[in-house]
CSV table of C-alpha atoms in Angstrom, one decimal:
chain,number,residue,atom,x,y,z
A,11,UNK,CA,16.9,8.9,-9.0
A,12,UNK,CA,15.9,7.5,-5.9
A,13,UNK,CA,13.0,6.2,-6.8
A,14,UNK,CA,14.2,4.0,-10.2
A,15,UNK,CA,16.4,2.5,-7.3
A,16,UNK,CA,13.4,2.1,-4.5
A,17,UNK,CA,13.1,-1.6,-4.7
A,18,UNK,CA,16.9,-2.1,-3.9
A,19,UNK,CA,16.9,0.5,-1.5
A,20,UNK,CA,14.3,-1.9,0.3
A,21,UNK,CA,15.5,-4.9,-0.1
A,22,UNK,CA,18.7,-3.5,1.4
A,23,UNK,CA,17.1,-1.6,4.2
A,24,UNK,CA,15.4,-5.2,4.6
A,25,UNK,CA,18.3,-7.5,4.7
A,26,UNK,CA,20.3,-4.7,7.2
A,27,UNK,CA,17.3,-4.9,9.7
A,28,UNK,CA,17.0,-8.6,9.7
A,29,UNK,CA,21.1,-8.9,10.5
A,30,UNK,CA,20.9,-5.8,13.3
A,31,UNK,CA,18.2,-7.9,14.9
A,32,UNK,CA,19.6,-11.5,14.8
A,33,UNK,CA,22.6,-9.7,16.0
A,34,UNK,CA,21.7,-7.2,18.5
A,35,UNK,CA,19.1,-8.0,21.0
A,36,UNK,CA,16.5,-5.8,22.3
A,37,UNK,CA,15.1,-4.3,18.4
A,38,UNK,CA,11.9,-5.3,19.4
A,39,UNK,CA,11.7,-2.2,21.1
A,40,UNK,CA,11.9,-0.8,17.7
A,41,UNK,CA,8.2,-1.1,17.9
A,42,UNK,CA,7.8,2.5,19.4
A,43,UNK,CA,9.0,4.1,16.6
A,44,UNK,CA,7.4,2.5,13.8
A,45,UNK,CA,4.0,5.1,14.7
A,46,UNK,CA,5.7,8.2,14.6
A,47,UNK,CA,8.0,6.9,11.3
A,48,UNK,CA,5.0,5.5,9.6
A,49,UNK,CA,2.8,9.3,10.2
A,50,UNK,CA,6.0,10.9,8.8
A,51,UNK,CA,6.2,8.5,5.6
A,52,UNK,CA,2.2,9.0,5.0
A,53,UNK,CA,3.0,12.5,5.4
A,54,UNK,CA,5.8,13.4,2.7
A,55,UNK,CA,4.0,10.5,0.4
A,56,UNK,CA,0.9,13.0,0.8
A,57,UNK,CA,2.8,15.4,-0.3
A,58,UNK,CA,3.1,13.9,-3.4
A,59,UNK,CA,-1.0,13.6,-4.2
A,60,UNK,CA,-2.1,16.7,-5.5
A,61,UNK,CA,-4.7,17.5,-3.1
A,62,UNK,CA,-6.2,20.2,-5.3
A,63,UNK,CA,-6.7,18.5,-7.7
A,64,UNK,CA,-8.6,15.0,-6.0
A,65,UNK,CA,-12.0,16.1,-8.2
A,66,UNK,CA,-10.1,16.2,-11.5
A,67,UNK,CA,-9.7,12.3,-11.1
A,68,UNK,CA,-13.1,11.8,-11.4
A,69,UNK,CA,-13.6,13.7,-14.9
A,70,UNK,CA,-11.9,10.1,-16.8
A,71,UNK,CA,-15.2,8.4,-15.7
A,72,UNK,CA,-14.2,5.3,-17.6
A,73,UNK,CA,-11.0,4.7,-16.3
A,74,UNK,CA,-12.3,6.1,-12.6
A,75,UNK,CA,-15.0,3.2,-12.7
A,76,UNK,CA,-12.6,0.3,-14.1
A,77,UNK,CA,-10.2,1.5,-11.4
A,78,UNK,CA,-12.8,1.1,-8.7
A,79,UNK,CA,-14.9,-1.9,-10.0
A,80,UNK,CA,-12.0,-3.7,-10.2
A,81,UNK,CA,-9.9,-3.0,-6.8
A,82,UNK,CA,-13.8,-3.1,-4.9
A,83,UNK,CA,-15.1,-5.2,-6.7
A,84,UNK,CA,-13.4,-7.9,-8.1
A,85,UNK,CA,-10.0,-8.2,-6.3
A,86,UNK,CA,-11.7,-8.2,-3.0
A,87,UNK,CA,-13.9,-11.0,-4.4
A,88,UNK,CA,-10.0,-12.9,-5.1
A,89,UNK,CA,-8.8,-11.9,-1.6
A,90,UNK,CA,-11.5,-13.6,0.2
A,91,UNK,CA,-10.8,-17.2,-1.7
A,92,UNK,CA,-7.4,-17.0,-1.2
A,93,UNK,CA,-7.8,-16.1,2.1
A,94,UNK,CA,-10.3,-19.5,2.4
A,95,UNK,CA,-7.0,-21.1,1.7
A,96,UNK,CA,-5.1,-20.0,4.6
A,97,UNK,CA,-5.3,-22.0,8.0
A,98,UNK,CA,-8.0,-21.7,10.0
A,99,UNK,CA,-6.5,-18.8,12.1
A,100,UNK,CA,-8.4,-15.8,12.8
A,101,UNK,CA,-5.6,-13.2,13.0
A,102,UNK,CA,-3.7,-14.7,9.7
A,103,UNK,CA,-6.9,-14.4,7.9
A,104,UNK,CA,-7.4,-10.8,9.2
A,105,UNK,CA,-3.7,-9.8,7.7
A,106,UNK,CA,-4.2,-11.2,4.4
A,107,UNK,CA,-7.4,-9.6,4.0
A,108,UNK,CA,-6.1,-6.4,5.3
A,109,UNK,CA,-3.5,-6.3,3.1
A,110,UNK,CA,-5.0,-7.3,-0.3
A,111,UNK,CA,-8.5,-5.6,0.4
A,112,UNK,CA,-6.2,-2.1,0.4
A,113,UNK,CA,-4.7,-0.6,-3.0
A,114,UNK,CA,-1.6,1.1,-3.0
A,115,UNK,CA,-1.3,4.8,-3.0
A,116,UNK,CA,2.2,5.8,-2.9
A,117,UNK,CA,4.8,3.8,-4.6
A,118,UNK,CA,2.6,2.2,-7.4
A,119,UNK,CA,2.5,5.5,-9.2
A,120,UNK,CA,6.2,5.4,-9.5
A,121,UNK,CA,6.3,1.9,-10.7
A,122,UNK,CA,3.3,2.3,-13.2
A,123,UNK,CA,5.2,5.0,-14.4
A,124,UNK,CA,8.3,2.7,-15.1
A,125,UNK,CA,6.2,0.2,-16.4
A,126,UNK,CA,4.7,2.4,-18.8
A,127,UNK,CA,1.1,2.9,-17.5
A,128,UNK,CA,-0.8,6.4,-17.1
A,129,UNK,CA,0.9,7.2,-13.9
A,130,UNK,CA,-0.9,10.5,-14.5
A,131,UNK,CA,-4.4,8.8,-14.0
A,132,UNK,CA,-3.4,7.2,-11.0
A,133,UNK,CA,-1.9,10.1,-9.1
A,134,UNK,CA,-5.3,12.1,-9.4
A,135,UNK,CA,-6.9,8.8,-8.2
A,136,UNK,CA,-5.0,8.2,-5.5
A,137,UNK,CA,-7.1,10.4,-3.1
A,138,UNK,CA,-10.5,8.9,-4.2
A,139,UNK,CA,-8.7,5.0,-3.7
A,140,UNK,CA,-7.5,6.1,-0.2
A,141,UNK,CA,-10.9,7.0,1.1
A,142,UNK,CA,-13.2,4.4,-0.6
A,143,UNK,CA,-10.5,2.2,0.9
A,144,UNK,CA,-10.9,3.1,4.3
A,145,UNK,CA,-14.6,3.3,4.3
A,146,UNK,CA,-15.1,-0.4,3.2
A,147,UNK,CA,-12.0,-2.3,4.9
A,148,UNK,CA,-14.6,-2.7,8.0
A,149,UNK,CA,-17.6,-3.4,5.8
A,150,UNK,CA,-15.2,-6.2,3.8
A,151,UNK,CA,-13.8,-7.6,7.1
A,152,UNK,CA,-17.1,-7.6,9.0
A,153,UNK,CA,-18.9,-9.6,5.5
A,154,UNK,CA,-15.3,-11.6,5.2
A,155,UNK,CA,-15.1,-12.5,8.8
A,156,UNK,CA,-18.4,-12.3,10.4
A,157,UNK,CA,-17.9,-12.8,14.4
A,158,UNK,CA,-14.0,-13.1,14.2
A,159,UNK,CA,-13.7,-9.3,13.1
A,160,UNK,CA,-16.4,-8.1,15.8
A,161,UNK,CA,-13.9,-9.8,18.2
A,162,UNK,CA,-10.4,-8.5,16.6
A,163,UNK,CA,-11.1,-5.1,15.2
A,164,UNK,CA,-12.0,-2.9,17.8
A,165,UNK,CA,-13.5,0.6,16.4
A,166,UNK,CA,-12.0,2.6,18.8
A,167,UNK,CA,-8.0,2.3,18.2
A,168,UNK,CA,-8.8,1.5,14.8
A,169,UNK,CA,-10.6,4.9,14.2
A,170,UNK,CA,-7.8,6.8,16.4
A,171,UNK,CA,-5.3,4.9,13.8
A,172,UNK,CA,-7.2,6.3,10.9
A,173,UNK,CA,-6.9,9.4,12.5
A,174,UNK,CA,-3.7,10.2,13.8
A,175,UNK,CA,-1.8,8.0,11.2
A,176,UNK,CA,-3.6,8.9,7.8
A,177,UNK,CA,-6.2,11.9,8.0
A,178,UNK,CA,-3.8,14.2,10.1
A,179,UNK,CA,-0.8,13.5,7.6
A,180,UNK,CA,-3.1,14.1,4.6
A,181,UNK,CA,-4.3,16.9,6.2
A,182,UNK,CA,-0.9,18.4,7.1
A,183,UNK,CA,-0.1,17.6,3.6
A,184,UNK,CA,-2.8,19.6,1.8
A,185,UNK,CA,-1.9,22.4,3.5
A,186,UNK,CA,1.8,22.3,3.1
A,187,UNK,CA,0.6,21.8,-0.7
A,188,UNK,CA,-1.6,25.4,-0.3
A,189,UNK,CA,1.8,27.0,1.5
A,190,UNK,CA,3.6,26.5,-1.5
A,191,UNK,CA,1.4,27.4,-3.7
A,192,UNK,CA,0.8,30.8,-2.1
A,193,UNK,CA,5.0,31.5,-1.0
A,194,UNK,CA,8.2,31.1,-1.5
A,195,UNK,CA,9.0,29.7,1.6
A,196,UNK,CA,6.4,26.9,1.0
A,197,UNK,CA,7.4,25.6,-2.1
A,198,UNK,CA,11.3,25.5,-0.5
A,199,UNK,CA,9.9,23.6,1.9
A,200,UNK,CA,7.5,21.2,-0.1
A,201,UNK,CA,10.8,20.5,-2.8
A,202,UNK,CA,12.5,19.2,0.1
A,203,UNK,CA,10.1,16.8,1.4
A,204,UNK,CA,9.5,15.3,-1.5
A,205,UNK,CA,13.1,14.1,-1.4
A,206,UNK,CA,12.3,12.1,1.5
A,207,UNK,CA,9.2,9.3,0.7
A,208,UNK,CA,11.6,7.1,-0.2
A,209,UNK,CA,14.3,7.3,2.4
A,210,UNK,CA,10.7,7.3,4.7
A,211,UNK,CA,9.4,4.1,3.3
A,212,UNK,CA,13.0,2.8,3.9
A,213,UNK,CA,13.2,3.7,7.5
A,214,UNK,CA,9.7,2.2,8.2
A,215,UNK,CA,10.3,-1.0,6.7
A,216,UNK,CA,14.0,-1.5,8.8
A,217,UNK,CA,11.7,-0.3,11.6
A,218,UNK,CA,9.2,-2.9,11.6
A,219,UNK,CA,11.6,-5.8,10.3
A,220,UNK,CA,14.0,-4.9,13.2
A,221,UNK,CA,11.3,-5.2,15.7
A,222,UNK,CA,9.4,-7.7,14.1
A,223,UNK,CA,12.1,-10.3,13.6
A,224,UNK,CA,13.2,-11.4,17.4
A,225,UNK,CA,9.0,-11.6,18.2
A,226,UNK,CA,8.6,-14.4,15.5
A,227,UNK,CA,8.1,-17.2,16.9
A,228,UNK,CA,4.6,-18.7,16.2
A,229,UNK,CA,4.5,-16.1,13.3
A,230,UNK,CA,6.8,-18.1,11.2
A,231,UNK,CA,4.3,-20.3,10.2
A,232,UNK,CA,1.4,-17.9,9.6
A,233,UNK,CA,4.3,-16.3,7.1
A,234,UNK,CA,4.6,-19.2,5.5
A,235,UNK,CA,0.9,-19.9,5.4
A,236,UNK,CA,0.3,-16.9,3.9
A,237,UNK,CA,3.3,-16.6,1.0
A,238,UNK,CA,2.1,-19.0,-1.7
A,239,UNK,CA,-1.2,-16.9,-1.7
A,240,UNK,CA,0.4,-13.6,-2.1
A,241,UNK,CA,2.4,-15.3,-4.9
A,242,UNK,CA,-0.6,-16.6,-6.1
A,243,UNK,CA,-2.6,-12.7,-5.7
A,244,UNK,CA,0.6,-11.2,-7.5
A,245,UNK,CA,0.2,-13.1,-10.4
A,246,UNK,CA,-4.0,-13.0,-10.8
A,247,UNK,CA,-4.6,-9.1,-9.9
A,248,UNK,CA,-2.6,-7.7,-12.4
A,249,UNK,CA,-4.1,-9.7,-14.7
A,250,UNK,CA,-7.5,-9.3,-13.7
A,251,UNK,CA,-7.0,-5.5,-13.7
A,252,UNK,CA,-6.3,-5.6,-17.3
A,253,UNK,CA,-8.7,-7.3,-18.1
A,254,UNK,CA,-11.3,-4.9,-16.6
A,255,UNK,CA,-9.7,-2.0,-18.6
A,256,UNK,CA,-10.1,-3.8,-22.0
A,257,UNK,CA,-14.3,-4.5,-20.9
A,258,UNK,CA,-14.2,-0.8,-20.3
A,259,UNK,CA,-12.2,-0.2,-23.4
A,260,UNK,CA,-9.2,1.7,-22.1
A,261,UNK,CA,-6.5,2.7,-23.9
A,262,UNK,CA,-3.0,0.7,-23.1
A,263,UNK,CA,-1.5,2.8,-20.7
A,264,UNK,CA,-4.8,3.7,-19.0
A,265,UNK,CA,-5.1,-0.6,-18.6
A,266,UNK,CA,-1.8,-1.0,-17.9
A,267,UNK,CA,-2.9,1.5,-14.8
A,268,UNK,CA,-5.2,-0.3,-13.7
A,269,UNK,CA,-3.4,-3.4,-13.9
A,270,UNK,CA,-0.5,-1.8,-11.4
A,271,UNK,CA,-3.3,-0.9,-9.3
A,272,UNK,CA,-4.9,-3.9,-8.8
A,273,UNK,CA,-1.4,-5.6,-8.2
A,274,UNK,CA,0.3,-3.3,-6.0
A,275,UNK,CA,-1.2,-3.5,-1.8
A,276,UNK,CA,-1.4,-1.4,0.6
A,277,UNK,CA,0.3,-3.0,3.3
A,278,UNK,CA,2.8,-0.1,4.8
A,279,UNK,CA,-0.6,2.1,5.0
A,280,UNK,CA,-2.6,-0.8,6.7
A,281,UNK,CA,0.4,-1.4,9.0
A,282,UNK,CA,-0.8,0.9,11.9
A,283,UNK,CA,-4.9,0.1,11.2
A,284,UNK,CA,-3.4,-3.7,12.1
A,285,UNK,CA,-1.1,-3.1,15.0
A,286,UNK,CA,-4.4,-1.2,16.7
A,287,UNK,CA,-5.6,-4.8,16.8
A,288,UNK,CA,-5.5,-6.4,20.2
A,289,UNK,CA,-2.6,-9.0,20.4
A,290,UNK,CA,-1.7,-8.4,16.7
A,291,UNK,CA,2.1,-8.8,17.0
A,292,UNK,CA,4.4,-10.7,16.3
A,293,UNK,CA,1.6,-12.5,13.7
A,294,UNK,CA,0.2,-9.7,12.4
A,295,UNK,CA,3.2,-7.4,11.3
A,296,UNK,CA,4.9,-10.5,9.9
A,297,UNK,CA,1.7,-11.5,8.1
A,298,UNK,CA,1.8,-7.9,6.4
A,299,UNK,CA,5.4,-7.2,5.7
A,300,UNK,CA,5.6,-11.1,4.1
A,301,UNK,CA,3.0,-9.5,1.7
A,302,UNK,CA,5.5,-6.4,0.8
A,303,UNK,CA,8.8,-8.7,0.3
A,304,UNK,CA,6.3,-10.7,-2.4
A,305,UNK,CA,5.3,-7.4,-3.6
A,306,UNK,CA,8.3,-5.9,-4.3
A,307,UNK,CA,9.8,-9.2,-5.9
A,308,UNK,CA,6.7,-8.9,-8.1
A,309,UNK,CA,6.7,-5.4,-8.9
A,310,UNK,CA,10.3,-5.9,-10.6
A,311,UNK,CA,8.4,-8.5,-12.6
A,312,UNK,CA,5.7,-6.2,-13.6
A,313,UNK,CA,8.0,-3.2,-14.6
A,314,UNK,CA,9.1,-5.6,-17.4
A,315,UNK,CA,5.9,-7.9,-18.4
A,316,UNK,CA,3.2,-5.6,-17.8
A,317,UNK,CA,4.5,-3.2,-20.4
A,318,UNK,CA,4.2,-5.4,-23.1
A,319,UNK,CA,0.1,-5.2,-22.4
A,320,UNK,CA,-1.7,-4.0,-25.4
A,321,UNK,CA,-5.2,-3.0,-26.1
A,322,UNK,CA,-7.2,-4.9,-28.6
């Protein structure tokens, strides 16, 4: 139930953060929660990816390749001339590309699923999208950005990020999964967790609006910059995904997969890899979460259009 409703539970955790903080002063310290809230999320969304099961995504070879060529290929290929577009502004073009280099991993399954795509594909992907993911964000930054990443991304809080914020919770995750698998107990525990990745997605996005909001500032513009290319991104990626899957000759749902895939960012993962940068708020954070109010606009799009994608 609560996830048919997750967009609106967003939007509304959205427009109640933005009113607390033009209301109540001091949300900015909001800031040193979003960490703790975003490991939690990570962790029941985990939860949700069935660890034991991360080598049975790649036995659909054709639809594990299309899914990979296209968001590693292809879209990353789109992000850097859109981000070309942008201002000439080191730290808005390091939020863009951070945000559209990354697929989702979490709430795209539940929308493909709605928008009738092979939510089944992409939930035994989703492991295999989150680590190819994290190995080439530096490699795409460094090749997108040359000197300006060396100087922004330091390796250090970046890897400590990685660590503490998406291995530990995976971690945790996989062996919750093994609990309940093994004992009653477990499985209690895991049925009530996975109650909670929405109402944890929720509480992270009022986080960072809440804090975010009264540090705008200078951001505003780098917002605004970057909007009409995430508009532009939502409408080419889906399109470009399903395109990939008819040159590999996927079935409908299987293209209609990839085309959620390619659509649908990454940006509440990528939140903590980008606060890790030196000096990345307020521009940063408002860069990212600009790109997850287009998204879910979008996605309420694509639950409707993309289902009337057919194969050939």
């Amino acid at each position: 139930m609560l996830e048919r409703k997750q967009v609106w539970i967003y939007f509304g955790c959205v427009v109640l953060a933005a009113l607390i903080a033009v209301a109540v002063p001091g949300t900015e310290r909001f800031d040193a929660a979003i960490n703790p809230a975003l490991a939690f999320m990570l962790f029941v969304t985990f939860l949700q990816v069935p660890v034991a099961d991360i080598g049975k995504g790649s036995r659909e070879t054709r639809f594990l390749i299309a899914l990979l060529v296209s968001n590693f290929v292809v879209i990353p290929i789109l992000a850097f001339l859109l981000s070309r577009l942008a201002m000439d502004d080191a730290l808005l073009r390091l939020g863009i590309l951070m945000v559209l280099l990354t697929p989702c991993i979490d709430y795209v399954i539940t929308f493909a699923h709605l928008g009738r795509a092979d939510a089944r594909l992409l939930l035994t992907s989703t492991p295999i999208l989150l680590l190819v993911q994290m190995a080439l964000l530096p490699i795409y930054l460094a090749l997108f950005l040359g000197e300006a990443a060396a100087d922004l991304v330091n390796a250090g809080p970046f890897l400590r990020a990685f660590l503490w914020l998406i291995a530990v919770p995976f971690v945790l995750a996989g062996m919750v999964q093994l609990w309940a698998a093994r004992h009653r107990s477990g499985e209690r525990l895991a049925k009530g967790l996975a109650l909670l990745p929405v109402p944890a997605t929720a509480l992270v996005l009022f986080l960072v609006i809440a804090a975010t909001i009264p540090l705008l500032g200078e951001a505003t513009g780098h917002a605004l910059s970057a909007l009409p290319l995430y508009a532009a991104f939502a409408i080419l990626a889906p399109l470009i995904g399903w395109c990939i899957g008819r040159v590999f000759g996927l079935k409908a749902e299987a293209g209609r997969a990839i085309a959620f895939s390619s659509g649908t960012r990454n940006s509440l993962v990528v939140l903590p890899l980008a606060l890790s940068v030196p000096g990345a708020i307020p521009v940063l954070p408002a860069v990212i979460v600009t790109q997850t109010l287009v998204e879910l606009i979008a996605e309420l799009i694509y639950i409707r259009v993309i289902p009337r994608f057919q194969a050939s």
